[in-house]
Tab-separated table of C-alpha atoms in Angstrom:
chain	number	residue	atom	x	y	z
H	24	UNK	CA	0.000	0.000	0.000
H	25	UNK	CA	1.136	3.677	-0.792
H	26	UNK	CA	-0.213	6.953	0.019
H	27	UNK	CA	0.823	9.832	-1.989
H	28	UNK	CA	-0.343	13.395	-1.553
H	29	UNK	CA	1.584	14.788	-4.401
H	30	UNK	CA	-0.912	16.990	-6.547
H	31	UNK	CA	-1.710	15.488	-9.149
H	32	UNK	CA	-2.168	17.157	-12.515
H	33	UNK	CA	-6.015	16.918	-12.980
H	34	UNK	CA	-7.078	18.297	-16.599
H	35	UNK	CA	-9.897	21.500	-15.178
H	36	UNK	CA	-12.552	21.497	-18.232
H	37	UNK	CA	-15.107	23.888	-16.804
H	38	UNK	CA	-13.366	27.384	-15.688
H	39	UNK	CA	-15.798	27.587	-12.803
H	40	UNK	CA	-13.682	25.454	-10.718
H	41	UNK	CA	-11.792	28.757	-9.850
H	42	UNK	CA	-14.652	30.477	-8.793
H	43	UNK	CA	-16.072	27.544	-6.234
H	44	UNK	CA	-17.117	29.648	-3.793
H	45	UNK	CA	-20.069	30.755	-5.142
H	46	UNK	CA	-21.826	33.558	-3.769
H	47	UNK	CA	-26.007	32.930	-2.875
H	48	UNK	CA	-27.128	34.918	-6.351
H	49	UNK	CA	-27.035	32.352	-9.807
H	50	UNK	CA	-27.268	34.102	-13.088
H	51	UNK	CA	-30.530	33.525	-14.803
H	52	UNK	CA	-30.882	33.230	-18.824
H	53	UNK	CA	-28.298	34.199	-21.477
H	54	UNK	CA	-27.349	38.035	-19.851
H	55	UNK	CA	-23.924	38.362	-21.289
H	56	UNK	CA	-23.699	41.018	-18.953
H	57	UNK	CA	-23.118	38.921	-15.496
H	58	UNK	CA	-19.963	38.027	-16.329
H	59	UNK	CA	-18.565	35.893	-13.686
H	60	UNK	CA	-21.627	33.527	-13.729
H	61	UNK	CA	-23.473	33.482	-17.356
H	62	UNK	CA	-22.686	29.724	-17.790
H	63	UNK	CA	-24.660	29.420	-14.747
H	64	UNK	CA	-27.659	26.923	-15.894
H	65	UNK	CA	-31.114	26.891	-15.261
H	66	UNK	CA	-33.766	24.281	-14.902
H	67	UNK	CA	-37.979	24.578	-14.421
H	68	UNK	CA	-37.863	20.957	-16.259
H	69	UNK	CA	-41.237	19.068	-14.978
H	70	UNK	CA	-41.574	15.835	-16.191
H	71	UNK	CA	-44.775	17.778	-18.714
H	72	UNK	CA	-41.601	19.050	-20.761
H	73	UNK	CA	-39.991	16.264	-22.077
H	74	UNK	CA	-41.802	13.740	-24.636
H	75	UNK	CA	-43.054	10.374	-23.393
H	76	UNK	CA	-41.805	7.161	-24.625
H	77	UNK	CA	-43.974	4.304	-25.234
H	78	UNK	CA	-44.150	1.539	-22.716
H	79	UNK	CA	-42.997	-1.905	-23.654
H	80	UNK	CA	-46.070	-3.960	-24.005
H	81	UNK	CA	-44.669	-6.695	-21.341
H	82	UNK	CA	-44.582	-3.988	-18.955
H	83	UNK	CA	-47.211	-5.217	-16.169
H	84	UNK	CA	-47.082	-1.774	-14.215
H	85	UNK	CA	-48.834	1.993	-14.601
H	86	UNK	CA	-46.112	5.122	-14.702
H	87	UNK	CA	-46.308	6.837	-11.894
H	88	UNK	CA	-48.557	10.038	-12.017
H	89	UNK	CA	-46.304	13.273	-12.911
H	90	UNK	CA	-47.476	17.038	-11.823
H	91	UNK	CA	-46.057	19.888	-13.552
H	92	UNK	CA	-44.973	22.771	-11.615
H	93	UNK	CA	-45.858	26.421	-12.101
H	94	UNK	CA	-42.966	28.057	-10.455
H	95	UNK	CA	-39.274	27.373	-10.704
H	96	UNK	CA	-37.730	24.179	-8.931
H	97	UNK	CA	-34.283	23.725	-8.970
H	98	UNK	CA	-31.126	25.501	-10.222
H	99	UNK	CA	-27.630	23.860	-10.720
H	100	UNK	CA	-24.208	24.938	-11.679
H	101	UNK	CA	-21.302	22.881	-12.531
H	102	UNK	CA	-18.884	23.747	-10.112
H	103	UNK	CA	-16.170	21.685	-11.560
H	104	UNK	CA	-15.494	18.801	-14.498
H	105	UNK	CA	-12.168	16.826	-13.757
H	106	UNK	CA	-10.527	14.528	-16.250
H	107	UNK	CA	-7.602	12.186	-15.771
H	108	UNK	CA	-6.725	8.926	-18.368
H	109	UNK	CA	-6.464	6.302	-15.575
H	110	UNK	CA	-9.365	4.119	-16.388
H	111	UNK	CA	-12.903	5.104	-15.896
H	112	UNK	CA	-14.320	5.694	-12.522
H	113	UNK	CA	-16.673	3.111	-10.804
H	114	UNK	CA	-17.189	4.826	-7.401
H	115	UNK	CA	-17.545	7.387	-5.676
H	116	UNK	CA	-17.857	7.968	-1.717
H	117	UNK	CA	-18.816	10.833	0.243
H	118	UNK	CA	-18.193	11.750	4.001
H	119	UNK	CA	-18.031	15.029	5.751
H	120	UNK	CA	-14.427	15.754	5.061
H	121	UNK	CA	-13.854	14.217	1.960
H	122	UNK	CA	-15.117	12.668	-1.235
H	123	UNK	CA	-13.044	9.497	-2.809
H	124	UNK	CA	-13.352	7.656	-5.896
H	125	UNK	CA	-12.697	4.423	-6.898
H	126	UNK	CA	-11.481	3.762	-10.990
H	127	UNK	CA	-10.272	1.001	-13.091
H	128	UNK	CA	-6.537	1.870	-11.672
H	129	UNK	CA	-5.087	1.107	-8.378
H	130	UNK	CA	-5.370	4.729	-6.627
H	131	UNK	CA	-8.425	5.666	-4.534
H	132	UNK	CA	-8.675	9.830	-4.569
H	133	UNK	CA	-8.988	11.608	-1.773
H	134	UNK	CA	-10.858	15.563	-2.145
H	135	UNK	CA	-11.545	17.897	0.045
H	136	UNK	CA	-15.471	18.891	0.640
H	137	UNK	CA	-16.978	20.803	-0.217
H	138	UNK	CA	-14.276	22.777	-2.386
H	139	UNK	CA	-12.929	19.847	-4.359
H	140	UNK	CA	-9.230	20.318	-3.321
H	141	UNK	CA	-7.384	17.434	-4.049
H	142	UNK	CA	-5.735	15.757	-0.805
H	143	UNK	CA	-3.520	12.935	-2.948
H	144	UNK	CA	-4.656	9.252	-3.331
H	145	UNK	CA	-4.371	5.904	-1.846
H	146	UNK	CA	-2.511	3.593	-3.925
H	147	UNK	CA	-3.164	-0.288	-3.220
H	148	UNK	CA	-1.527	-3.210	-4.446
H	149	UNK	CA	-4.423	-4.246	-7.165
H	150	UNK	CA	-6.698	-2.482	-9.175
H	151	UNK	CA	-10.193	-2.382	-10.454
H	152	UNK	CA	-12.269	-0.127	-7.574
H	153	UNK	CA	-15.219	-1.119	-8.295
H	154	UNK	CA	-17.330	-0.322	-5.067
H	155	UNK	CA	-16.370	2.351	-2.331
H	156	UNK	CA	-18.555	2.936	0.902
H	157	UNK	CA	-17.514	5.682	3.756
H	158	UNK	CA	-18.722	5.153	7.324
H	159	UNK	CA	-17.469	7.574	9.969
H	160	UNK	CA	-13.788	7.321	9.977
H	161	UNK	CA	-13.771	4.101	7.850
H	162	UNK	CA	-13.531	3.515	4.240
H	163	UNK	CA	-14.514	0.259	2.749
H	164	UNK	CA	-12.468	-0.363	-0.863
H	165	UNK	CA	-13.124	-3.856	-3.172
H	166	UNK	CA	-10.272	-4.377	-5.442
H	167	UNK	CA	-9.332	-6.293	-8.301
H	168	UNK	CA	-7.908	-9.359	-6.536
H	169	UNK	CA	-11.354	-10.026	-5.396
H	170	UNK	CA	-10.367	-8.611	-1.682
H	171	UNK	CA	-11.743	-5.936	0.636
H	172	UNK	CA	-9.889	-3.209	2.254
H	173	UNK	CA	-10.405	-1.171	5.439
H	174	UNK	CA	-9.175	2.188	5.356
H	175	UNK	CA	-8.833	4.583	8.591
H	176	UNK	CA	-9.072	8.125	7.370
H	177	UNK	CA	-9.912	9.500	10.760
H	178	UNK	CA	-6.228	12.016	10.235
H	179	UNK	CA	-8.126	14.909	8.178
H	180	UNK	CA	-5.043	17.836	8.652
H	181	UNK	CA	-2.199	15.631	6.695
H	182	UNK	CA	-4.822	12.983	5.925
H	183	UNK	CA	-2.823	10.278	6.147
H	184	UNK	CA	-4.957	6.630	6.139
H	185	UNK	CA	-3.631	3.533	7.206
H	186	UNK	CA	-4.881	0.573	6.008
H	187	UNK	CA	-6.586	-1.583	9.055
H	188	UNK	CA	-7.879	-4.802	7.614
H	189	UNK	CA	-7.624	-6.796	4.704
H	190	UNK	CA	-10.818	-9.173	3.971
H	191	UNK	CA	-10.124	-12.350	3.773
H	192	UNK	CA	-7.096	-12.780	5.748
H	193	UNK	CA	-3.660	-13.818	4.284
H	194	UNK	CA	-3.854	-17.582	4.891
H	195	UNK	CA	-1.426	-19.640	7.165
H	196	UNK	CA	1.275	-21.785	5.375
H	197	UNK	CA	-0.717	-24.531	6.979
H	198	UNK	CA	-3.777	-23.999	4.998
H	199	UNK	CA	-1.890	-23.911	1.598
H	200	UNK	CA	-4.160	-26.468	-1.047
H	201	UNK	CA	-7.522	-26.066	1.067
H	202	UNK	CA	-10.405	-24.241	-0.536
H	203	UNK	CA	-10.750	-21.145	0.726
H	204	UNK	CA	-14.685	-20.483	0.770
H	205	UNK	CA	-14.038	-17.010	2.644
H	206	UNK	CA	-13.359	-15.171	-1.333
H	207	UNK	CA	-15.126	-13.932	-4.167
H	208	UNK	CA	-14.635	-15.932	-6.980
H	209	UNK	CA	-15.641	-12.311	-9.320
H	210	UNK	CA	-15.284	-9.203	-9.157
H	211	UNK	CA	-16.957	-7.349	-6.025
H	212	UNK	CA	-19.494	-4.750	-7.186
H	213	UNK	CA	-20.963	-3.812	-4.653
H	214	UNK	CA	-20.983	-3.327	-0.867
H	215	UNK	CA	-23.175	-2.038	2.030
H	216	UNK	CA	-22.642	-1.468	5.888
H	217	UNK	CA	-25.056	-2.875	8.930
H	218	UNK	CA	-24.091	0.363	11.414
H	219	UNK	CA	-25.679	-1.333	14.364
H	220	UNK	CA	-24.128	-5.088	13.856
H	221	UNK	CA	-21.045	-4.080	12.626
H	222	UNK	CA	-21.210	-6.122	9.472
H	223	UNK	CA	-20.191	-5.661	5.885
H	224	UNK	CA	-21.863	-6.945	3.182
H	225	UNK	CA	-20.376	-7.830	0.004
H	226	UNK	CA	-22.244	-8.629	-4.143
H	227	UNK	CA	-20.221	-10.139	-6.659
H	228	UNK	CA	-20.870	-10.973	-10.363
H	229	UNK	CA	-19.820	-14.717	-8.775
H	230	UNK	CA	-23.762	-14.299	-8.047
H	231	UNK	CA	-23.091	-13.873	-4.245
H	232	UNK	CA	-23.692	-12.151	-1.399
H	233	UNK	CA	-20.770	-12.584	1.812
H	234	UNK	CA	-21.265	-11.193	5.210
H	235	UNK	CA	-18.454	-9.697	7.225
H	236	UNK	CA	-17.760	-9.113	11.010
H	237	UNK	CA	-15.235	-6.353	10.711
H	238	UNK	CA	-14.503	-6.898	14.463
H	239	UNK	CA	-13.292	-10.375	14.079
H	240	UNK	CA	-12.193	-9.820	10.408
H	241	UNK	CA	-14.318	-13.198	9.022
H	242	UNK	CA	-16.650	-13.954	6.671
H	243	UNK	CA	-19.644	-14.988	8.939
H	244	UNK	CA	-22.134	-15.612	6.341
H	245	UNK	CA	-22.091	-16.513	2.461
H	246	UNK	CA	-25.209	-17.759	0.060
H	247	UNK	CA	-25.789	-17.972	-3.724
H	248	UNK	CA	-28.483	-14.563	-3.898
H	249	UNK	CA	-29.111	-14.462	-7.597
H	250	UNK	CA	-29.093	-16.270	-10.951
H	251	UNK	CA	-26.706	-13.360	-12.667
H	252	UNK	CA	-24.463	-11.273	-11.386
H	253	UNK	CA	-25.096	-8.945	-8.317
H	254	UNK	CA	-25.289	-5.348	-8.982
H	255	UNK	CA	-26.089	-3.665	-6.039
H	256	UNK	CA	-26.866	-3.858	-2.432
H	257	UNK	CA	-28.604	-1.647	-0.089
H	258	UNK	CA	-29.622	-2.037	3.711
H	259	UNK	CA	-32.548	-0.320	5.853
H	260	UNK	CA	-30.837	0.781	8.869
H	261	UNK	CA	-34.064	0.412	10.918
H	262	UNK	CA	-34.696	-3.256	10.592
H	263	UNK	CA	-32.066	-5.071	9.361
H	264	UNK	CA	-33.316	-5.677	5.920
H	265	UNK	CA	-31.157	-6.399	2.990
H	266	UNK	CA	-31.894	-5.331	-0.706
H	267	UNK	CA	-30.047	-7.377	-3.693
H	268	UNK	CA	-30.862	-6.621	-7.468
H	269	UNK	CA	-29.313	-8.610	-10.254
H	270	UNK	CA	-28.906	-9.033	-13.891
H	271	UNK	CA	-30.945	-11.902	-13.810
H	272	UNK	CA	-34.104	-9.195	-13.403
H	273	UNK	CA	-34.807	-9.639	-10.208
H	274	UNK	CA	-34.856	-7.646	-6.452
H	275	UNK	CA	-34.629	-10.059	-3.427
H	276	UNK	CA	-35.628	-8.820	-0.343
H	277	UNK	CA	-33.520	-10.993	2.810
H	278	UNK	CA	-33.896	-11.014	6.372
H	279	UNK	CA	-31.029	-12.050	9.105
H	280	UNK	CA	-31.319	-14.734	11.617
H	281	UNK	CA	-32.528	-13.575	14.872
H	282	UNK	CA	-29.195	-14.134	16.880
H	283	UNK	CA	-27.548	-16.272	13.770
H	284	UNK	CA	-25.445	-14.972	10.859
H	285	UNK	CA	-27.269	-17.048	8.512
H	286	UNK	CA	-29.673	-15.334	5.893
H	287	UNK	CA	-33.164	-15.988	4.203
H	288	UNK	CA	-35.049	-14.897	1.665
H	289	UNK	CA	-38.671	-12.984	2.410
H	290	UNK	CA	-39.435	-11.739	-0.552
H	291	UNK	CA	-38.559	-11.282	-4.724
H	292	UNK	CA	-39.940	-8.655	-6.308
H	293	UNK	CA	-39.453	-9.809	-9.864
H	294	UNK	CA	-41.108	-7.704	-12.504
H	295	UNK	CA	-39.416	-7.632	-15.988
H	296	UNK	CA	-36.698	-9.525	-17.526
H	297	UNK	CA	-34.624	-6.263	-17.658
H	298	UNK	CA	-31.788	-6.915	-15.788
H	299	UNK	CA	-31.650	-4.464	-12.931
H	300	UNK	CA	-28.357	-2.419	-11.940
H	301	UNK	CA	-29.531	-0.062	-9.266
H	302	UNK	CA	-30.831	0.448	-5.734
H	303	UNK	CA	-31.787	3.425	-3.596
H	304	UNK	CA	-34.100	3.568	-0.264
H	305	UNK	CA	-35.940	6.295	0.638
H	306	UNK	CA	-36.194	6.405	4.531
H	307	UNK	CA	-38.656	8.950	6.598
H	308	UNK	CA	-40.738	8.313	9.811
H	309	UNK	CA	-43.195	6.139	9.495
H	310	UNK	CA	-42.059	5.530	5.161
H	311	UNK	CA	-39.763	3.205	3.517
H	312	UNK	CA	-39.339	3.281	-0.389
H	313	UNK	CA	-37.012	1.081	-2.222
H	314	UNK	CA	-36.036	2.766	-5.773
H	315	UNK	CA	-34.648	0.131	-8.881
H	316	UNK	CA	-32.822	1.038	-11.768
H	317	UNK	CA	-32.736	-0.751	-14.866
H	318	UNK	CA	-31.492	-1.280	-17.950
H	319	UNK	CA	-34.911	-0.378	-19.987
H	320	UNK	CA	-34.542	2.958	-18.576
H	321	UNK	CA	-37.490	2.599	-15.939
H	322	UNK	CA	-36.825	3.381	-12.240
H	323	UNK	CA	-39.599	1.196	-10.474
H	324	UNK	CA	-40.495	1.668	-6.962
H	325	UNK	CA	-42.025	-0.031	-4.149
H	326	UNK	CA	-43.633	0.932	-1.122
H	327	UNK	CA	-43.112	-0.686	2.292
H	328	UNK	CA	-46.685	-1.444	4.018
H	329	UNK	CA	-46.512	-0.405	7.703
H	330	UNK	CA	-48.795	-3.333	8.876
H	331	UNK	CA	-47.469	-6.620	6.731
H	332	UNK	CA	-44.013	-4.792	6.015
H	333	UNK	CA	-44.865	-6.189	2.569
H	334	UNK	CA	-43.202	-4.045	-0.301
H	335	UNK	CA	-45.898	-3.304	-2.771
H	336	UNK	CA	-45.122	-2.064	-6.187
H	337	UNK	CA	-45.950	1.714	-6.389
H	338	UNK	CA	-45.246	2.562	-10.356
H	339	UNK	CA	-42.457	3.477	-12.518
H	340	UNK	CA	-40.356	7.006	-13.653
H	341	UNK	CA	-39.790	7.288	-17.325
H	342	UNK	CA	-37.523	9.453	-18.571
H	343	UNK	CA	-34.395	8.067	-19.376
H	344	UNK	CA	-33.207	7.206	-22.905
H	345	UNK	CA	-31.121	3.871	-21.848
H	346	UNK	CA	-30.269	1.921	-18.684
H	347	UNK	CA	-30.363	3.233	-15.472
H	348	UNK	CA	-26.865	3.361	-14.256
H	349	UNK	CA	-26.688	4.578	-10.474
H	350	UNK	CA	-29.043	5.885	-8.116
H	351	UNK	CA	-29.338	8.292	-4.987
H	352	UNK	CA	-31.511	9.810	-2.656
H	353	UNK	CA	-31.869	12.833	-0.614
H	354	UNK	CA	-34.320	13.912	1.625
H	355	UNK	CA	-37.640	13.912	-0.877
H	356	UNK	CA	-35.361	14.113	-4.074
H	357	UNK	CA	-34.407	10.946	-5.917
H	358	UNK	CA	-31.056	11.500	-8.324
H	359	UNK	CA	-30.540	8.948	-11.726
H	360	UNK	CA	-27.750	8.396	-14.011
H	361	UNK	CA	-27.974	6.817	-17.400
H	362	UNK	CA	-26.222	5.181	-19.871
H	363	UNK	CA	-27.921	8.231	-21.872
H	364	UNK	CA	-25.344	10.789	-20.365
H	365	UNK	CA	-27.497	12.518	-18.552
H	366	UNK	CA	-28.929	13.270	-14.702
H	367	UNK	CA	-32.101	13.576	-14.045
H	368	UNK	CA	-33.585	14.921	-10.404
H	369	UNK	CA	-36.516	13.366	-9.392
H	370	UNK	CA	-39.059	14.894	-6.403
H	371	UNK	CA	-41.659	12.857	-4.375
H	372	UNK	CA	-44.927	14.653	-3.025
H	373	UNK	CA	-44.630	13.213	0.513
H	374	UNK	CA	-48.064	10.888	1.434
H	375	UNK	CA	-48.366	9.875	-2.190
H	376	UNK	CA	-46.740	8.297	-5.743
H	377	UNK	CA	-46.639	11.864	-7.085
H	378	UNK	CA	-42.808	12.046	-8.543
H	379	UNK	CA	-41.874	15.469	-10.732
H	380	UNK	CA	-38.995	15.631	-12.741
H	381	UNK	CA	-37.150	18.650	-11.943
H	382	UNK	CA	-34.280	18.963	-13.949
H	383	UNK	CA	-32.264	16.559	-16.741
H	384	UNK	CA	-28.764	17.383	-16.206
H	385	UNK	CA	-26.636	17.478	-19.798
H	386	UNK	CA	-23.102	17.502	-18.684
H	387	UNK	CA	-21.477	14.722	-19.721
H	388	UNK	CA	-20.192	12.714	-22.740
H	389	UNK	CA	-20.377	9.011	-21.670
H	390	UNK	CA	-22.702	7.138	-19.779
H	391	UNK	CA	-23.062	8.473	-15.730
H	392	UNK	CA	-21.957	5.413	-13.722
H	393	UNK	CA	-22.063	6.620	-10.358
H	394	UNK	CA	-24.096	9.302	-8.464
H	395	UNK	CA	-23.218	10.444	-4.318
H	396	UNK	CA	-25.221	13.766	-3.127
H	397	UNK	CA	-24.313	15.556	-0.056
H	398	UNK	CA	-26.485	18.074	1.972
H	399	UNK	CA	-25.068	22.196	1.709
H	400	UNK	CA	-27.957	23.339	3.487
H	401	UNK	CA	-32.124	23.849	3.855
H	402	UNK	CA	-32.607	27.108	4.416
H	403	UNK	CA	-35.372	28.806	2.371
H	404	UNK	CA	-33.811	26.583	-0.626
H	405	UNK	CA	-32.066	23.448	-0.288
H	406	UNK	CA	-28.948	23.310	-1.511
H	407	UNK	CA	-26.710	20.097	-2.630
H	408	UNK	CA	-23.532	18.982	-3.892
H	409	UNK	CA	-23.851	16.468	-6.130
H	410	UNK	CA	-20.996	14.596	-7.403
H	411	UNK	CA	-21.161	12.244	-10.878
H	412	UNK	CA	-18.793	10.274	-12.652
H	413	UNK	CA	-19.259	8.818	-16.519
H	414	UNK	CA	-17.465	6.626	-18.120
H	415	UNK	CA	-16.094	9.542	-20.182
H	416	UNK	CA	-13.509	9.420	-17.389
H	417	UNK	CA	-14.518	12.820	-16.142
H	418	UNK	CA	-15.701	13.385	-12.425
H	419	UNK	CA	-18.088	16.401	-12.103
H	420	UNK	CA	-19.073	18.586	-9.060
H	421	UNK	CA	-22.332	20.344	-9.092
H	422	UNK	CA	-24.344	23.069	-6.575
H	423	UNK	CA	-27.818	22.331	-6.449
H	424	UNK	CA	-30.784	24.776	-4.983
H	425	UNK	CA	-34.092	23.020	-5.237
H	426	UNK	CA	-37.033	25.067	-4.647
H	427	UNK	CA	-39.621	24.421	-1.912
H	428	UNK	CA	-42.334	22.363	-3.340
H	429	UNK	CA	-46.108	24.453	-4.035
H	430	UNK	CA	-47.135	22.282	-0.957
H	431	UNK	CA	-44.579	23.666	1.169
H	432	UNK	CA	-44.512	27.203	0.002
H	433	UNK	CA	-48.299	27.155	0.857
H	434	UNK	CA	-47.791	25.588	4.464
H	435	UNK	CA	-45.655	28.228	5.103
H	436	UNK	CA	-47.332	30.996	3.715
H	437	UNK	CA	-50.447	30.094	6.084
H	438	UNK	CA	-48.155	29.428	8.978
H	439	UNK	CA	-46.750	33.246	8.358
H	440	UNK	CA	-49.986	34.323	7.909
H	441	UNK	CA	-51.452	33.079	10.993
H	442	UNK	CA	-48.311	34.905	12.947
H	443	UNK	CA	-48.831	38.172	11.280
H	444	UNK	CA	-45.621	37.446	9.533
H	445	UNK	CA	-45.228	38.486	5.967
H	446	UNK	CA	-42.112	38.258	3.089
H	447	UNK	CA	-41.652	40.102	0.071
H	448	UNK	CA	-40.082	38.195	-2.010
H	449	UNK	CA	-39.046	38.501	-6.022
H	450	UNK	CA	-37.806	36.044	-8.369
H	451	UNK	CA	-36.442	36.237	-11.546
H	452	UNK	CA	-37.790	34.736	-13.798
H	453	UNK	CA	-36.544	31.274	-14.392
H	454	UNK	CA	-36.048	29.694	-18.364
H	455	UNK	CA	-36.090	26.328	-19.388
H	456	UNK	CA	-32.245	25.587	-20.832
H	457	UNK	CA	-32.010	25.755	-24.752
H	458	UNK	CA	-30.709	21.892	-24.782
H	459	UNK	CA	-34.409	21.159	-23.608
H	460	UNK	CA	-36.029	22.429	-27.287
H	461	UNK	CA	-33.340	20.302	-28.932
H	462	UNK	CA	-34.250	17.078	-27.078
H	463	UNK	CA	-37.793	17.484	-28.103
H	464	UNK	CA	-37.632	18.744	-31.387
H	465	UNK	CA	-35.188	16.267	-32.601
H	466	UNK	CA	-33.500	13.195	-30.430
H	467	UNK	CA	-30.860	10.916	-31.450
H	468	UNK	CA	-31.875	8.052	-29.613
């Protein structure tokens, strides 16, 4: 293992990056005359704007219902577009002090949040990043050997990690020609953390799923989860649950062993033969949502029933072009790559299936592999960093203000009302980008 924090000589596409502390006021339109921020871009996109594409006849399920909005619901600016030809990136990992990413090479980069300074990188002894999770002062790393690395990054002034664990174990000399059942036979894609049991779970395209007790550095649990290969993993925090989607087309729902490591199956949501590369949850008091991407472009979506805790199917977001690459969510906002370049931002009405489309993000030149969001802060506006990566081999950084939704403005309105309490407020007005008339006069896919 080797840590360098030599600057490296990152390629800066967008000119922005110099200006990334952006003051509160965004440019609006095509005024020449702002000249700091007239690349600045604009989005009222509802879901209304864009053109529908026809469902597949085998699809079984009803879109879910869309709601344009009348007033303007999101801005975003590209803060900065970074390029470097070491492999494409796979990953990408977000904590409060820094934001890593995982590519096709051995070094795991370290930057500094929010600003995007770059801190060096962690080199390791075998390539292929494919999956990168953050967790406090840990960070979780699957390589190309098929191994998992622990990483303590808890040193944020010199930021110097240290690698803790190594998963499995270098075997003894003694257990040289025994099968060791402990590895991945495939590449690891993907990897989730239990915070209350301390255990790691693994997905591999071998088609399975190993469990992990970082405190006594073992696998503790290992079972065949899927057909194809395992694309993603998510847990619920709350109950234990554990989410699996593969490219056999299918979501599996599993359940731990009260006091055993051992697994079972509760439930599998299978719904198309679309083989499925994506998972998001959606957690709020008293709500659980599980989110699917896949590769016909539809992001399906089920909803957790508080009496059975039974997932029933809730509808389907159209939008995208291709497959559905990555997924994210924040508070009420759901974020989606795509194999069709682009980013689309996705809002829920909270109590019902009402999703809006808010914006379709245009940035990049290859197909958005992975997605990581990060809250700036709520007041009036929420704001966001949102960090992409496509296999273009460019990492982006982009501030995000989202609008409060019509539902909320009017809450609020009546609460100020009722306490005498009243705020002027103007607004420029906000335009639909000119990339938006292009897409629907003319698409090339």
């Amino acid at each position: 293992m080797e840590f360098s924090g030599e600057k490296t000589h990152w390629n800066l596409v967008d000119e922005e990056r110099k200006h990334i502390n952006l003051p509160r006021r965004f440019s609006f339109g095509n005024n020449e005359a702002d000249s700091d921020f007239t690349s600045a871009r604009t989005s009222c996109v509802s879901a209304a704007s864009f053109p529908l594409w026809p469902i597949s006849p085998e699809t079984p399920w009803t879109r879910s219902p869309v709601r344009a909005s009348s007033s303007p619901p999101l801005l975003y600016h590209c803060l900065a577009s970074l390029h470097r030809s070491e492999g494409n990136i796979f990953s990408i990992a977000v904590t409060n002090d820094f934001v890593f990413t995982g590519s096709a090479s051995s070094r795991i980069h370290a930057w500094k949040q929010p600003d995007c300074t770059e801190m060096g990188y962690i080199k390791a002894t075998s390539g292929e990043i494919r999956a990168i999770l953050a967790y406090g002062k840990m960070l979780f790393t699957t390589h190309g050997d098929y191994k998992i690395r622990v990483w303590d990054v808890s040193l944020t002034e010199n930021f110097r990690p240290k690698k803790t664990i190594t998963l499995p174990r270098r075997r003894s000399f003694f257990s040289y020609g025994k099968k060791n059942n402990q590895q991945h036979r495939d590449s690891i894609s993907c990897i989730a953390y239990n915070h209350k049991e301390k255990l790691l779970y693994t997905g591999s395209w071998d088609k399975t799923v190993k469990v992990w007790k970082i405190s006594e550095k073992r696998c503790v649990d290992s079972f065949v989860a899927h057909e194809g290969h395992v694309n993603a993993i998510v847990l619920n925090q709350e109950d234990g649950c554990v989410f699996t989607c593969s490219s056999d087309g299918t979501v599996k729902i599993w359940r731990r062993v009260f006091r055993e490591s051992s697994h079972i199956l509760t439930m599998t949501l299978k719904f198309q033969p679309s083989p499925v590369n994506t998972l998001a949850l959606y957690l709020s008091p008293g709500e659980c949502i599980l989110y699917s991407g896949s590769s016909d472009g539809l992001i399906n979506f089920w909803e957790k029933e508080r009496m059975s805790s039974r997932y029933n199917h809730g509808g389907f977001l159209q939008g995208h072009h291709f497959a559905v690459l990555c997924l994210a969510t924040i508070k009420d906002l759901i974020l989606s790559g795509s194999e069709d370049a682009t980013i689309r931002i996705w809002r829920r009405e909270a109590g019902n299936s009402f999703h809006s489309c808010l914006a379709v993000i245009d940035g990049h030149h290859g197909p958005v592999k992975c997605l990581a969001a990060a809250l700036e802060t709520e007041e009036i506006m929420m704001g966001l960093l949102v960090y992409s990566a496509s296999l273009d081999q460019t990492f982006k950084v982009w501030r995000v203000k989202v609008y409060p939704s019509e539902k909320e403005t009017l809450e609020k309105s009546e609460a100020n009302d009722q306490n005498s309490k009243t705020t002027d407020c103007k607004m420029s007005p906000v335009l639909s980008p000119s990339w938006v008339e292009k897409k629907i006069q003319g698409s090339d896919f």
